[in-house]
Amino acid sequence: MTATSTTSGPRARQGRAPSAAVLGLHRGVIELKCFFREWDNVAFTFALPIVLLLLLGSVFSGVYEGSTVTSAQYMVPSMIAAGIASATFVNLGISIAADREDGTLKRLRGAPMPPSAYFLGKIVMVLVISLLEVVLIVALGVVLFDTALPTEASAWFTVGWVFLLGVVACSFLGIAASSLARSERSAGAVMNLPFIVLAFLSGIFFTPIGALPDGLTQIGALFPMKWMGQGFRSAFLPDSILAQEIVTTSWETGRTALVLGAWCVAGLLLCLATFRWRGKRDR
Amino acid sequence: MDTTPAVRVRGLTKRYRGVLAVDGIDLEIARGQVFALLGPNGAGKTTTVEILEGYRDRDAGEVEVLGEDPQRAGRRWRYGIGIVLQDASDLTELTVRETVRHFARYYPAGRDPEEIITAVGLAEKAGARVSTLSGGQRRRVDVAVGIVGSPALLFLDEPTTGFDPSARRQFWGLIRSLAEDGTTVLLTTHYLEEAENLADRVAVIAGGVVVADGDPGTLGGRAGAQATVSWLEDGQQRTQKSHDPGALVADLTSRHAGVVPGLSVSRPSLEDVYLDLIGSTER
C-alpha cells in the first residue's frame, strides 16, 4: 500500500488541488469583505488620511513663495503617500496581529491552504484599498482644492511606480511589524505611532517638508514615506514648488526609486525573519 | 477499506522549556472509531492533539496519522483531516454561508456547502454573520468548516464547552451522524457524560501519561467493581457494597416481604472512575 492511498481512504478524491493563485484571489475577496464590514478598520486605516486632508487642507491658506501652489494642493500628493502607508503598513500590522490572536492563522494552517495564498490575499486586499484611497484623495483634491491632474504620460508613469514600490515596501514592513504587537488591542497603537511620527517627519502632516528642521527630515529620509510623498509631489506639482523641498534643485527621481526598491528587499527579508504563525500566548 | 489505524502513537514525548508536558504516550485509534481523550487541564491533552494535527513538533516518539507523520506531511495529507479548534473567535464578519463556501474551496472535492450547513443545523442562519450567532451555533460553524472536505479523521477539541444541556444533546446527534458515515473522530472533553455518550473508546491522560485506556463501560475495572446497594431501613439510609448485588437484593426482598423501600443499585460512574484515576488532588 502506498502512502497516497492511505490518505484517500474509502472516499477517494477526484479533482485537482486548487492552485495557490486562485485561493489567494478568493482570500483577497474575503479579506476585503471583512475589512469593509468592520467599522473600526475603515475608520482607523482608510478614513484617517482623508479626514486629515480635509482638516489640514482647510486650515491653511495662501500660496508658497515663488509658485502658484496652495498649501492644500501641496498636501494632496503628500497625503497620497500617507494614505498608502496607512492602507498597507498600519492596516496589515493590525489585521495580521488580529488574525494571529483570534485563531484565523491557526485555522488556516490547519486547512489545506498553501501559506502563499494567505499573503496573496492580503496583497490583493491592500492593493484594492490603496487604489481606492488614492482615487478618493485625488478626487477630494480636484473637487475641493483645485488640484490639477498630471497631463504628461511620464508623470503618470511616476505615479504608477511610486505607488507600486510604496505599496510593496510598506506592506512588507506592516507584515513584519505585526509580530511586534502583543495583542490585537495593542496593535492599533503599535502601528499608528510610527505611522504618525513618520508622516510628520516626512512633511505630510507638517508642510512644506523644507520647513522642518534638518535633523528631523534626516530621520524621515531613512523611511519610505518621505520618498513616496516626494515622488507623488513630483508628478502632481509644478517644478516651481521645488524651493520648498529639501533638495531644491531636483526631485531626486533616481534616489526615490533606489530607496523604495531597497525597502522592498529589506522589508521582505524582515518578514521572512520575523513572521510567526503563532501568537505569543500560544506557545 | 483501509485497515491501518487512523492514529498510531508510540512513546510520544514533548517538553516545554525543559518541563515534560507529554511523557511517553501510546495511543491507537482504529478507523471509524469515536475516541475520547479525557484528562484534567494541563494533563497534556491539547499538546497531544496539536502534535497529531501537525501544529506542534514532538521531542520524541513515533506518530502516524492517516499513515503519515504530521510533522512532515503536506497539503495532500490535510485533505483527509478536519480540525475543530477549541477557542476560535475568528470569521466574525462573514456570514455562515460565505465561511463554509470559502473553506470548501481549499479541497479538490469539497462537499456541497449548503448540504453541510443543513447537516450542522444552521440552514436558517446561513445568511447571518458569524458574530451574531450564539456560542453553540458558532461551534456548529467550526464543525461545518472542519467537515467540509469530508475528512477521514476529525479532531474535536472540547467542542461543547459552554453549551447548555439541550445544545449539547443536539451537538452529540451531529457527531453521531458523522460517526455513522464512517468518520474517525478524536474528541477531547471535560464532560464524562459526553465521552460515555459518544465514544467507542476512552483514554484518560493525567500528568502527561495515559492512566487508562479502554471501553467507556469497563474503564478502570468499572464493570467488575463492587456495586453499591442502598435502601431505607427504620427510616434510615443504609448502604452496602457488594460483588453480588443480586443476592443482596434477593435477601433484602425476602426480609422486607416484597417491597424494599428506597432501593437502588449503582455501579461506580465513569466520573467516579475518572476522578479515582486522575487522583483526588486533581479535583
Short mmCIF file of C-alpha atoms in Angstrom, two decimals, chain A residues 1 3-7 10-11 13-19 23 26-27 30 33-34 37-38 102-104 106-114 278 282-283, chain B residues 2 31 50 54-56 66 68 75-76 78-79 83 85 88-91 93-94 98 102-103 105-109 129 138 142 145 149-151 181-183:
data_model
loop_
_atom_site.label_atom_id
_atom_site.label_comp_id
_atom_site.label_asym_id
_atom_site.label_seq_id
_atom_site.Cartn_x
_atom_site.Cartn_y
_atom_site.Cartn_z
CA MET A 1 0.00 0.00 0.00
CA ALA A 3 1.37 6.50 1.16
CA THR A 4 -1.02 8.26 -1.16
CA SER A 5 -3.71 5.63 -0.99
CA THR A 6 -3.73 5.67 2.82
CA THR A 7 -4.73 9.34 2.83
CA PRO A 10 -12.80 4.92 1.43
CA ARG A 11 -13.77 8.25 -0.07
CA ARG A 13 -11.00 12.08 -4.09
CA GLN A 14 -11.18 13.29 -7.61
CA GLY A 15 -10.44 16.74 -8.85
CA ARG A 16 -7.27 18.75 -8.88
CA ALA A 17 -5.74 20.62 -5.98
CA PRO A 18 -6.83 24.25 -6.13
CA SER A 19 -3.89 26.50 -7.03
CA LEU A 23 -7.08 30.55 -3.50
CA HIS A 26 -10.55 34.18 -3.13
CA ARG A 27 -8.83 35.09 0.11
CA ILE A 30 -12.88 37.50 1.80
CA LYS A 33 -15.40 41.87 2.76
CA CYS A 34 -14.15 41.59 6.33
CA ARG A 37 -17.63 45.28 7.33
CA GLU A 38 -15.57 46.28 10.33
CA ASP A 102 -8.40 35.37 17.04
CA GLY A 103 -7.37 32.00 15.61
CA THR A 104 -7.53 32.86 11.89
CA LYS A 106 -4.28 28.71 13.31
CA ARG A 107 -7.40 27.70 11.41
CA LEU A 108 -5.75 28.40 8.07
CA ARG A 109 -2.64 26.44 8.99
CA GLY A 110 -4.87 23.51 9.85
CA ALA A 111 -6.63 23.75 6.48
CA PRO A 112 -5.01 22.57 3.26
CA MET A 113 -4.08 26.14 2.32
CA PRO A 114 -0.72 26.95 0.76
CA ARG A 278 1.60 31.52 16.41
CA ASP A 282 0.04 30.30 22.30
CA ARG A 283 3.34 28.51 22.66
CA ASP B 2 -8.10 0.79 4.79
CA ARG B 31 -10.65 3.73 11.51
CA GLU B 50 -1.90 19.53 18.46
CA GLY B 54 0.64 18.88 12.83
CA TYR B 55 0.63 22.15 14.76
CA ARG B 56 3.49 21.22 17.07
CA LEU B 66 -3.63 8.56 8.37
CA GLU B 68 1.83 9.84 7.61
CA ARG B 75 -1.21 19.73 1.93
CA ARG B 76 -2.45 16.43 0.49
CA ARG B 78 -4.56 17.81 5.22
CA TYR B 79 -7.32 16.95 2.72
CA ILE B 83 -9.91 20.28 12.76
CA LEU B 85 -10.30 24.22 17.35
CA ALA B 88 -11.53 30.14 17.69
CA SER B 89 -13.09 33.60 17.62
CA ASP B 90 -12.32 34.47 14.01
CA LEU B 91 -14.60 34.78 10.96
CA GLU B 93 -17.71 39.48 9.87
CA LEU B 94 -18.51 36.74 7.36
CA GLU B 98 -19.61 32.73 2.96
CA HIS B 102 -14.77 29.71 1.28
CA PHE B 103 -13.36 26.74 3.15
CA ARG B 105 -12.60 25.90 -1.99
CA TYR B 106 -9.48 24.57 -0.29
CA TYR B 107 -10.39 20.99 -1.20
CA PRO B 108 -10.26 19.37 -4.63
CA ALA B 109 -13.60 17.67 -3.91
CA ARG B 129 -22.95 36.94 10.25
CA ARG B 138 -20.65 29.26 16.44
CA ASP B 142 -16.47 25.45 13.27
CA VAL B 145 -15.59 24.15 8.36
CA GLY B 149 -13.60 18.49 2.98
CA SER B 150 -15.21 15.16 4.11
CA PRO B 151 -12.27 14.29 6.33
CA ASP B 181 -20.88 7.93 7.98
CA GLY B 182 -17.56 6.34 8.88
CA THR B 183 -15.61 9.40 10.02
#
